[in-house]
Amino acid sequence: MKISASVINSILEKAEKEGRNFLLEPEVYHLLRAGGFPVPKHFFLRKGSALSASKLKALGTEKVVVKVVSPLILHKSDVGGVAVVKASVKVVQAAARRMYREIPEKYSRLYAREKITAEQVADSIRGFLVVELVDFVQLGFGAELLLGLRVSQDFGPVVTFGGGGLDVEYLNEHLKENRGLAILPAEGLSREKIISVLEPLAVYGKVARDFRGCPAPLKKETILEAVQVFQRLASDFSPFNRRTDFTLEELEVNPLVIRKGRLIPLDGLCRFSRRKMDLFRRPVDQIRHLLEPQSIGIIGVSEKMNVGHIILNNIIQNGFPREKIYVVKPGLECIEGCRCFPDVASLPETVDLFILTLGAEMVYPVMKDLVEKEKARSVIIIAGGLGEKAGTENIESEIRNLLLERRKKGKPAPVVNGGNCLGIISIPGKYDSTFIPEYKFRRPAGIQAGLAIVSQSGAFMLSRMSNQNRFEPIYAISAGNQLDLTLGDYLNYLKDRPEVRLIAVYAEGLKPGDGWRFVEAARLAVKAGKKVLVYKSGRSPEGRKATASHTASVAGDYAVSRALFAQAGVMVAETIEEFENFIKGMITLEGKKFSGCRVGLISNAGFESVIMADNIRGPEGQLKLAEFSEKTVARILKALQPLGIDRLQDVHNPLDVTPMADDAAFCGCVEAILDDENIDSAVVSCVPMTAALQTLPPGENHKENIFDEGSLADRLIKLFRRTDKPFVVNIDAGKLYDPLCQYLEENGLPVFRRCDQAVSFLRKLVISAGCE
C-alpha cells in the first residue's frame, strides 16, 4: 500500500481551518484511502440536500448503512446514529429524518455533563454518510478487528491490532495478556518480529490460520501490510518527525472486516494536532564525569553533622582523595581535611562533579553560578521536595531552560542528576554521594558482576542493595525527578560501557518521549550481549497518582511499556521479589549458553512436577517440555535402580524421582538430563525434608552434612561448574534450610524458594535471549 502524505496533510489542514482537531468520518475514509486502504463505496448527504437515486444505485447493494456526521458525535451507536436500511430514496430519507429528530434529545440526556443543548446538537449535524452494506466474512469472534495508532506520552507513536467491535474492551480485559491486543512501536521491528508479536493473538488464529477444515480467510501478509501502513502513518506523522506539520494523535479503525481476502475499514476516528516533541539530546558522553570524576565540589556542608556532612564523609570513606574535594563554605579554611572556598566563583578549577545539598529554594542561584562561570561538568542535586513541593516546579523549569539555552548556543553546560535524589555510588569513581550514614547501610561487598542499578527512587535502590548484598554494583544511580538526565540517557551511556553487563532499572515515570530512546538503547544493549531488567511501577490509577506525588512525574501506560520493553529483549519483572530474583539469576547464570527453549524439569515431589509444567507458558512465550532421549531414559533408570524407584515411576518430563531418591540418585538423574542433547536448560527442584537427602548442616540430632563430598549440595555445585547449560535450583522449605540455600548461592548457583518462580524466571530469561 502506498501512502500519499500530501493528500493526508491537505485533509488535516482543511479540518484545522474549520476549527477542528479531529476528522469527520467521510474525512477518515479519505485519509484511509490515501493510506492505501480499500474503503467501502459511500457518499456524503449534506443536511438539507436532495438524495440522488443514482448515487444510491452506484453503491451496488440492496441495503445501505446510514451514519450521522457531526463534530460533536464521535460514538454514533450510543445515540442511535447508525441505521441499516433498504437502499431506496424514500427509506434512506426517512432514516435521516428520524435521526435528525431523535439524536439531539438522546445526546443531551446521555452527555448531560457536557451541558450541550439539543438545539446545539441539531445545529452540529452536517449530514449523513451513506455507505454500501459490506458483505464480510462472518467468523463470530474474529469477524471484526481493530487497527489503530496513538501517541503515548512516554514512547511516542504506537500501533495496536486485535479483536474489534463493540466488545473490544471486554475481550481485551478478559483474554490472557498478549492474547487480546498487540502493541507495536512505529519503527524498529523486523517483519519477522512483527509477525511473532501478532501470532499469539486469539483473533490471529481465527483469521490467518486454517480453522476446523476451513482455509484461512486472510493471508498473514495482508495483516502485516495493514499493520506496516499504520506504522508508516505513525512514523510520518509522528511528534518526533518535523518534516510534517501535523501529528496523528489517534487514528482508529473499528471494526476492520474481511471481504474477499482484503481488510475493509467500516468505522474510524482520527484526532490530530501540531504538537511536536522536542528530543534535544543531552550530552550523554558527559556522564563519564559524573560517574568517574577526578575532582568533586560540594555545597551545603555544616560543621555539625547534616546531610551535606554525611555525604562528604561517605565520599572520603570510599577512597576519593581529600585534596581533590572542594567544599563551598564561607568562613572556614578546612573541613574533614578538605579545603573550603567562600563561593562557587572561588573554586580552583572546573570540577568534574558538583554535589548540591541545599534546600530547594536555594538551588537555582547556585546552578546559575555553576553554569555561567563554567565551574562544573556534572551536578548532583540532592534537594528534597524539588518539583514536588508546591512552588518548586518553576525552579526545575528554570534550571532546565538554563541548560538548554547554553547547549543550543554550543556553550559548555553540566549534565544534572536529580533533583530530589538520594545520590550515586560509583566504584570506578571511588565515591558514595548518598546521605545515609555508613553504620546504617553496609554497601554490598561481594561478587563484582558488572551490575549497574538505575533507579528513580533512591530508597528502592538502597533496599535492593541491602537485600542483595552478595552482588556489588559497579554503579548505583538514584535518578530522582530526571530534571535533566533521564533513564534513557543512562541506558544510552551504560550500554557502551564494557564493565557493565547487567543494567537493572526501577522506573516510575518516563519523561515525554524518553521511553522511545530507552527502548532503542535497550535493544542495542541486548544486541551487544548485555542484560537489561526493568521493574515498572505506577500501573494502576492509584499507583499513577502516588507516582506523581512521590517523584513529581507522570507514569506512562503500563501495557505499552511492558509490550515495547519485551520486544526489545528487556526482562520485565512483575514484582519486587521477581526483580531481586532476576538480578541474582542473571548474574549467576552469566557465561551459560542459551541455545533453545527445550527444558528439562526434575523434582522429588509430584506437586512440584505439575506446578512447574503449568508455568512453562507465559505472556512473553513458552518453554518446551523436551522428550528425553533413549540414552537419557536408560541413564535415569540406572540411577534410580539401586533404590527400586525404577519400578515405581515412569520416566518422562517433568521427572518425579519421589522422596526416596538419595543424593546419588537425585543428582545422577540431574546429570543425565543436563547431558541430553534434547535439553537446553533445566529446573532442579527439591523438597528437602526427606531423610534420603543430606540437606542440613551438621547438628546434634542427625548425621547429615551439606558440606560433605557426595552430598546433594556438593554434587549440584560440581554439575553447575561442569555444564555450560543454564539451570536453576529450587529449595521449597523454611528457615531450617537457609544454610543449604546459602551454601549453594555462595558457590554461584541461582537458588529460588518457590518452583513456579524458578520456572518463570528461566522462561523469561530464555525468551529474552531470543531462543526458539
Coordinates of C-alpha atoms in Angstrom, one line a residue, residues 208-655:
A208 CA -4.8 -16.1 9.5
R209 CA -4.8 -19.9 10.1
D210 CA -6.9 -22.7 8.7
F211 CA -9.7 -23.4 11.2
R212 CA -11.8 -26.6 11.5
G213 CA -11.1 -27.6 8.0
C214 CA -11.8 -24.2 6.5
P215 CA -9.0 -22.2 4.8
A216 CA -7.8 -19.0 6.5
P217 CA -9.9 -16.1 5.3
L218 CA -6.9 -13.8 5.3
K219 CA -3.2 -14.2 4.5
K220 CA -0.8 -13.2 7.2
E221 CA 0.9 -10.9 4.7
T222 CA -2.3 -8.9 4.4
I223 CA -2.4 -8.3 8.1
L224 CA 1.3 -7.5 8.1
E225 CA 0.9 -5.0 5.3
A226 CA -2.0 -3.2 7.1
V227 CA 0.0 -3.0 10.3
Q228 CA 3.0 -1.7 8.5
V229 CA 0.8 1.0 6.8
F230 CA -0.3 2.2 10.2
Q231 CA 3.4 2.1 11.4
R232 CA 4.4 4.3 8.4
L233 CA 1.5 6.7 9.1
A234 CA 2.5 6.8 12.8
S235 CA 6.2 7.5 11.8
D236 CA 5.4 10.0 9.0
F237 CA 3.0 12.0 11.2
S238 CA 4.9 11.4 14.5
P239 CA 5.5 14.1 17.1
F240 CA 9.2 13.4 16.6
N241 CA 9.1 14.0 12.8
R242 CA 9.4 17.7 12.0
R243 CA 9.3 17.0 8.2
T244 CA 5.5 17.1 8.6
D245 CA 3.5 19.8 10.2
F246 CA 0.9 17.6 11.8
T247 CA 0.9 14.8 14.4
L248 CA -1.7 12.0 14.3
E249 CA -2.6 11.8 17.9
E250 CA -5.0 8.9 17.4
L251 CA -6.3 7.0 14.4
E252 CA -8.5 4.0 14.9
V253 CA -10.4 1.7 12.6
N254 CA -13.0 -0.3 14.4
P255 CA -14.3 -2.5 13.0
L256 CA -12.0 -3.6 10.3
V257 CA -13.5 -6.6 8.4
I258 CA -12.6 -9.1 5.8
R259 CA -14.0 -9.2 2.3
K260 CA -12.6 -11.4 -0.4
G261 CA -9.2 -11.7 1.3
R262 CA -8.9 -7.9 1.9
L263 CA -9.2 -5.8 5.0
I264 CA -12.0 -3.2 4.8
P265 CA -12.4 -0.4 7.3
L266 CA -16.0 0.2 8.3
D267 CA -15.8 2.9 11.0
G268 CA -12.9 5.2 12.0
L269 CA -11.9 8.2 14.1
C270 CA -8.9 10.4 14.0
R271 CA -7.5 13.2 16.2
F272 CA -4.6 15.3 15.2
S273 CA -2.5 18.3 16.4
R274 CA 0.5 20.3 15.5
R275 CA 2.3 19.1 18.7
K276 CA 5.9 18.1 18.3
M277 CA 8.1 16.6 21.0
D278 CA 11.5 18.3 21.4
L279 CA 14.0 15.5 21.6
F280 CA 17.0 17.8 22.1
R281 CA 19.7 15.3 23.1
R282 CA 21.7 15.9 26.2
P283 CA 25.5 15.4 26.0
V284 CA 25.4 11.8 27.3
D285 CA 29.1 11.4 27.0
Q286 CA 29.5 13.9 29.9
I287 CA 28.0 11.2 32.2
R288 CA 31.6 9.9 32.4
H289 CA 32.5 13.0 34.5
L290 CA 29.5 12.2 36.7
L291 CA 30.4 8.6 37.3
E292 CA 34.2 8.8 37.2
P293 CA 35.1 12.3 38.5
Q294 CA 38.7 13.4 39.0
S295 CA 37.5 16.3 41.2
I296 CA 34.4 16.9 43.4
G297 CA 32.9 20.1 44.7
I298 CA 30.1 20.2 47.3
I299 CA 27.9 22.8 48.9
G300 CA 25.6 22.5 52.0
V301 CA 28.1 21.0 54.4
S302 CA 27.6 22.1 58.0
E303 CA 30.3 21.9 60.7
K304 CA 27.7 19.8 62.6
M305 CA 26.5 16.6 61.1
N306 CA 23.9 17.3 58.4
V307 CA 23.1 15.8 55.0
G308 CA 26.0 17.5 53.3
H309 CA 28.4 16.5 56.0
I310 CA 27.3 12.8 55.8
I311 CA 27.8 12.9 52.0
L312 CA 31.3 14.4 52.5
N313 CA 32.2 11.6 55.0
N314 CA 30.9 8.9 52.6
I315 CA 32.9 10.3 49.7
I316 CA 36.1 10.3 51.8
Q317 CA 35.5 6.9 53.3
N318 CA 35.1 5.4 49.8
G319 CA 38.7 6.5 48.9
F320 CA 38.3 9.7 47.0
P321 CA 41.4 11.9 47.6
R322 CA 40.8 14.8 50.0
E323 CA 43.0 17.1 48.0
K324 CA 40.5 16.9 45.1
I325 CA 37.4 17.6 47.2
Y326 CA 36.4 21.3 47.4
V327 CA 33.8 22.5 49.9
V328 CA 31.9 25.7 49.3
K329 CA 31.8 27.0 52.8
P330 CA 32.4 30.7 53.7
G331 CA 34.3 31.4 56.9
L332 CA 36.2 28.1 57.1
E333 CA 39.5 27.1 55.7
C334 CA 39.1 23.3 56.0
I335 CA 36.6 20.7 57.0
E336 CA 37.3 16.9 57.3
G337 CA 40.7 17.6 55.8
C338 CA 39.2 19.2 52.6
R339 CA 39.8 22.8 51.6
C340 CA 36.9 25.3 51.8
F341 CA 36.1 28.2 49.5
P342 CA 33.7 31.1 50.1
D343 CA 31.7 30.7 46.9
V344 CA 31.4 28.9 43.6
A345 CA 33.5 31.5 41.7
S346 CA 36.4 30.8 44.0
L347 CA 36.7 27.1 43.2
P348 CA 40.3 26.5 42.0
E349 CA 39.2 24.5 38.9
T350 CA 36.2 23.4 36.9
V351 CA 35.2 20.3 38.9
D352 CA 34.1 17.1 37.2
L353 CA 31.3 16.7 39.7
F354 CA 29.5 19.2 41.9
I355 CA 27.1 18.0 44.6
L356 CA 24.4 20.4 45.7
T357 CA 22.7 19.6 49.0
L358 CA 20.9 22.9 49.7
G359 CA 17.1 23.4 50.2
A360 CA 15.0 23.6 47.0
E361 CA 14.6 27.4 47.1
M362 CA 18.4 27.9 47.2
V363 CA 19.2 25.6 44.2
Y364 CA 18.7 27.9 41.2
P365 CA 21.2 30.7 42.2
V366 CA 24.0 28.1 42.8
M367 CA 23.1 26.3 39.5
K368 CA 23.2 29.7 37.7
D369 CA 26.7 30.4 39.1
L370 CA 28.0 26.9 38.2
V371 CA 26.7 27.2 34.6
E372 CA 27.6 30.8 33.8
K373 CA 31.0 30.6 35.4
E374 CA 31.6 27.1 33.9
K375 CA 32.6 25.6 37.2
A376 CA 31.2 22.1 36.8
R377 CA 30.9 19.3 34.2
S378 CA 28.2 17.4 36.0
V379 CA 26.0 18.1 39.0
I380 CA 24.0 16.0 41.5
I381 CA 21.1 17.9 43.0
I382 CA 20.1 16.1 46.3
A383 CA 17.5 18.7 47.3
G384 CA 14.4 17.1 48.6
G385 CA 11.0 18.5 47.6
L386 CA 12.3 19.9 44.3
G387 CA 9.5 19.6 41.8
E388 CA 7.2 18.0 44.4
K389 CA 6.6 20.7 46.9
A390 CA 4.2 23.5 45.8
G391 CA 6.0 26.4 44.3
T392 CA 9.2 24.5 43.3
E393 CA 8.0 23.3 39.9
N394 CA 9.3 26.6 38.3
I395 CA 12.7 26.1 39.8
E396 CA 13.1 22.8 37.8
S397 CA 11.9 24.6 34.6
E398 CA 14.3 27.5 35.1
I399 CA 17.2 25.1 35.6
R400 CA 16.2 23.1 32.5
N401 CA 15.9 26.2 30.4
L402 CA 19.2 27.5 31.6
L403 CA 20.9 24.2 30.5
L404 CA 19.0 24.1 27.2
E405 CA 19.9 27.6 26.1
R406 CA 23.6 27.1 26.8
R407 CA 23.6 23.8 24.8
K408 CA 21.7 25.3 21.9
K409 CA 24.4 28.0 21.7
G410 CA 27.1 25.4 21.8
K411 CA 28.4 26.6 25.2
P412 CA 29.5 24.2 28.0
A413 CA 26.8 23.2 30.4
P414 CA 26.9 20.4 33.0
V415 CA 24.7 17.3 32.9
V416 CA 22.5 17.2 36.0
N417 CA 21.3 14.2 38.0
G418 CA 18.2 14.7 40.2
G419 CA 16.7 16.7 41.7
N420 CA 15.1 15.1 44.7
C421 CA 17.5 12.1 44.5
L422 CA 19.5 10.1 47.1
G423 CA 22.8 10.3 45.2
I424 CA 25.1 8.0 43.3
I425 CA 27.5 5.2 44.3
S426 CA 30.4 4.7 41.9
I427 CA 33.1 2.0 42.3
P428 CA 35.2 3.3 39.5
G429 CA 34.7 6.9 40.7
K430 CA 35.6 5.9 44.3
Y431 CA 32.7 7.9 45.8
D432 CA 29.4 7.5 47.6
S433 CA 27.2 10.6 47.5
T434 CA 24.3 9.2 49.3
F435 CA 23.3 10.8 52.6
I436 CA 22.9 7.5 54.5
P437 CA 25.5 7.1 57.3
E438 CA 27.8 4.2 56.8
Y439 CA 26.6 2.5 60.1
K440 CA 23.0 2.4 58.7
F441 CA 23.9 1.0 55.3
R442 CA 26.6 -1.5 54.6
R443 CA 27.4 -1.4 50.9
P444 CA 27.4 -4.8 49.2
A445 CA 31.0 -6.1 49.0
G446 CA 30.7 -9.5 47.4
I447 CA 30.7 -10.6 43.7
Q448 CA 31.5 -7.8 41.3
A449 CA 29.3 -9.0 38.4
G450 CA 29.1 -6.0 36.1
L451 CA 25.8 -4.8 37.7
A452 CA 24.6 -1.2 37.2
I453 CA 21.4 -0.1 39.0
V454 CA 19.5 2.9 37.8
S455 CA 16.5 3.8 40.0
Q456 CA 14.1 6.7 40.0
S457 CA 13.8 6.1 43.8
G458 CA 16.8 6.2 45.9
A459 CA 15.1 4.3 48.7
F460 CA 14.2 1.5 46.3
M461 CA 17.8 1.3 45.2
L462 CA 19.3 1.0 48.7
S463 CA 16.6 -1.5 49.8
R464 CA 17.5 -3.8 46.8
M465 CA 21.2 -3.4 47.5
S466 CA 20.7 -4.3 51.2
N467 CA 18.7 -7.4 50.3
Q468 CA 21.1 -8.5 47.5
N469 CA 24.3 -7.9 49.5
R470 CA 26.2 -10.6 47.7
F471 CA 26.4 -8.6 44.5
E472 CA 28.3 -5.3 44.4
P473 CA 27.0 -2.9 41.8
I474 CA 29.6 -1.0 39.7
Y475 CA 27.2 1.9 39.6
A476 CA 24.1 2.6 41.7
I477 CA 22.4 5.7 40.4
S478 CA 19.4 7.4 42.0
A479 CA 18.0 9.5 39.1
G480 CA 15.2 11.2 41.1
N481 CA 13.0 13.6 39.1
Q482 CA 15.1 13.4 35.9
L483 CA 15.3 17.2 35.7
D484 CA 18.0 16.8 33.1
L485 CA 19.5 13.3 32.7
T486 CA 16.8 10.7 32.1
L487 CA 16.6 6.9 32.4
G488 CA 17.0 6.7 28.7
D489 CA 20.2 8.8 28.9
Y490 CA 21.7 6.5 31.4
L491 CA 20.8 3.4 29.4
N492 CA 22.4 5.0 26.3
Y493 CA 25.6 5.6 28.2
L494 CA 25.8 2.3 30.1
K495 CA 25.1 0.2 27.0
D496 CA 28.6 1.2 25.7
R497 CA 30.5 0.6 28.9
P498 CA 32.4 -2.7 28.7
E499 CA 32.5 -3.1 32.5
V500 CA 28.7 -3.2 32.6
R501 CA 27.0 -6.5 31.8
L502 CA 23.6 -6.2 33.6
I503 CA 21.6 -3.0 33.8
A504 CA 18.7 -3.1 36.4
V505 CA 16.2 -0.3 36.2
Y506 CA 13.4 0.8 38.5
A507 CA 11.1 3.3 36.7
E508 CA 8.1 5.1 38.0
G509 CA 7.6 7.6 35.2
L510 CA 9.4 8.2 32.0
K511 CA 9.8 11.7 30.6
P512 CA 7.9 12.6 27.4
G513 CA 9.5 10.7 24.5
D514 CA 12.2 9.2 26.7
G515 CA 10.6 5.8 26.6
W516 CA 11.3 5.7 22.8
R517 CA 15.0 6.4 23.5
F518 CA 15.0 3.9 26.4
V519 CA 13.7 1.1 24.1
E520 CA 16.1 1.9 21.3
A521 CA 19.1 1.8 23.8
A522 CA 17.8 -1.4 25.4
R523 CA 17.6 -3.1 22.0
L524 CA 21.2 -2.1 21.2
A525 CA 22.3 -3.2 24.7
V526 CA 20.7 -6.6 24.3
K527 CA 22.2 -6.9 20.8
A528 CA 25.6 -6.3 22.3
G529 CA 25.2 -9.1 24.8
K530 CA 24.1 -7.2 27.9
K531 CA 21.1 -8.0 30.0
V532 CA 18.5 -5.3 30.8
L533 CA 16.0 -5.7 33.6
V534 CA 13.1 -3.3 34.3
Y535 CA 10.6 -3.1 37.2
K536 CA 7.9 -0.5 36.3
S537 CA 5.6 0.8 38.9
G538 CA 2.7 3.3 38.7
R539 CA 0.5 0.8 36.8
S540 CA -2.9 1.4 38.4
P541 CA -4.8 4.7 38.6
E542 CA -4.0 4.7 42.3
G543 CA -0.3 3.9 41.6
R544 CA 0.0 6.6 39.0
K545 CA -1.4 9.1 41.5
A546 CA 1.2 8.1 44.1
T547 CA 3.9 8.3 41.5
A548 CA 3.0 11.9 40.6
S549 CA 3.3 13.0 44.2
H550 CA 6.3 10.8 45.1
T551 CA 8.7 11.7 42.2
A552 CA 6.9 14.6 40.6
S553 CA 6.5 12.7 37.3
V554 CA 3.6 11.1 35.5
A555 CA 3.7 7.3 34.9
G556 CA 3.1 6.1 31.4
D557 CA 0.8 3.4 30.1
Y558 CA 2.0 0.2 31.6
A559 CA 0.6 -2.0 28.9
V560 CA 2.6 -0.1 26.2
S561 CA 5.8 0.0 28.3
R562 CA 5.6 -3.7 29.0
A563 CA 5.0 -4.7 25.4
L564 CA 7.7 -2.5 24.0
F565 CA 10.3 -3.5 26.7
A566 CA 9.7 -7.2 26.0
Q567 CA 10.0 -6.7 22.2
A568 CA 13.4 -5.0 22.8
G569 CA 14.6 -8.1 24.7
V570 CA 14.2 -6.5 28.2
M571 CA 13.4 -8.7 31.1
V572 CA 10.3 -7.2 32.8
A573 CA 9.8 -8.0 36.5
E574 CA 6.2 -8.0 37.8
T575 CA 7.1 -7.8 41.5
I576 CA 9.9 -6.6 43.7
E577 CA 10.7 -10.1 44.7
E578 CA 11.0 -11.1 41.0
F579 CA 13.2 -8.1 40.4
E580 CA 15.6 -9.3 43.1
N581 CA 15.4 -12.9 41.9
F582 CA 16.2 -11.8 38.3
I583 CA 19.3 -9.9 39.4
K584 CA 20.5 -12.9 41.3
G585 CA 19.7 -15.3 38.5
M586 CA 21.1 -13.3 35.6
I587 CA 24.4 -12.8 37.5
T588 CA 24.9 -16.4 38.5
L589 CA 24.0 -17.7 35.0
E590 CA 26.4 -15.4 33.2
G591 CA 28.5 -17.4 30.8
K592 CA 26.0 -20.2 30.3
K593 CA 24.8 -20.9 26.7
F594 CA 21.2 -20.2 25.9
S595 CA 20.7 -22.2 22.8
G596 CA 17.0 -23.1 22.8
C597 CA 13.6 -23.4 24.6
R598 CA 13.7 -27.1 25.4
V599 CA 13.6 -27.5 29.2
G600 CA 14.1 -30.4 31.5
L601 CA 12.2 -30.4 34.8
I602 CA 13.1 -32.6 37.8
S603 CA 11.7 -32.8 41.4
N604 CA 11.3 -35.3 44.2
A605 CA 7.7 -34.2 44.8
G606 CA 4.8 -34.8 42.5
F607 CA 3.1 -31.5 43.2
E608 CA 6.1 -29.6 42.0
S609 CA 6.2 -31.5 38.7
V610 CA 2.7 -30.4 38.0
I611 CA 3.2 -26.8 39.0
M612 CA 6.4 -26.5 37.1
A613 CA 4.7 -27.8 33.9
D614 CA 1.9 -25.3 34.5
N615 CA 4.4 -22.4 34.4
I616 CA 6.4 -23.2 31.2
R617 CA 3.9 -20.8 29.4
G618 CA 3.8 -17.1 29.9
P619 CA 2.7 -13.9 28.1
E620 CA 6.2 -13.5 26.6
G621 CA 6.4 -17.0 25.2
Q622 CA 6.9 -20.6 26.4
L623 CA 9.4 -23.2 27.2
K624 CA 9.1 -26.6 25.5
L625 CA 9.0 -29.8 27.6
A626 CA 11.7 -31.8 25.8
E627 CA 11.4 -35.5 25.3
F628 CA 14.2 -37.4 26.9
S629 CA 16.4 -39.4 24.5
E630 CA 16.6 -43.2 24.9
K631 CA 20.1 -42.9 26.2
T632 CA 18.9 -40.4 28.9
V633 CA 16.0 -42.7 29.9
A634 CA 18.4 -45.6 30.3
R635 CA 20.7 -43.5 32.5
I636 CA 17.8 -42.3 34.7
L637 CA 16.6 -45.8 35.2
K638 CA 20.1 -46.9 36.1
A639 CA 20.4 -44.1 38.6
L640 CA 17.1 -45.0 40.2
Q641 CA 17.5 -48.8 40.1
P642 CA 19.6 -49.3 43.4
L643 CA 16.7 -47.8 45.4
G644 CA 13.9 -49.6 43.4
I645 CA 12.4 -46.3 42.2
D646 CA 12.7 -47.5 38.6
R647 CA 9.8 -50.0 39.4
L648 CA 7.6 -47.2 40.8
Q649 CA 7.9 -44.4 38.4
D650 CA 7.8 -43.9 34.6
V651 CA 10.5 -41.8 33.1
H652 CA 9.1 -38.6 31.4
N653 CA 9.5 -34.9 31.6
P654 CA 8.8 -33.5 34.2
L655 CA 10.7 -36.2 36.1

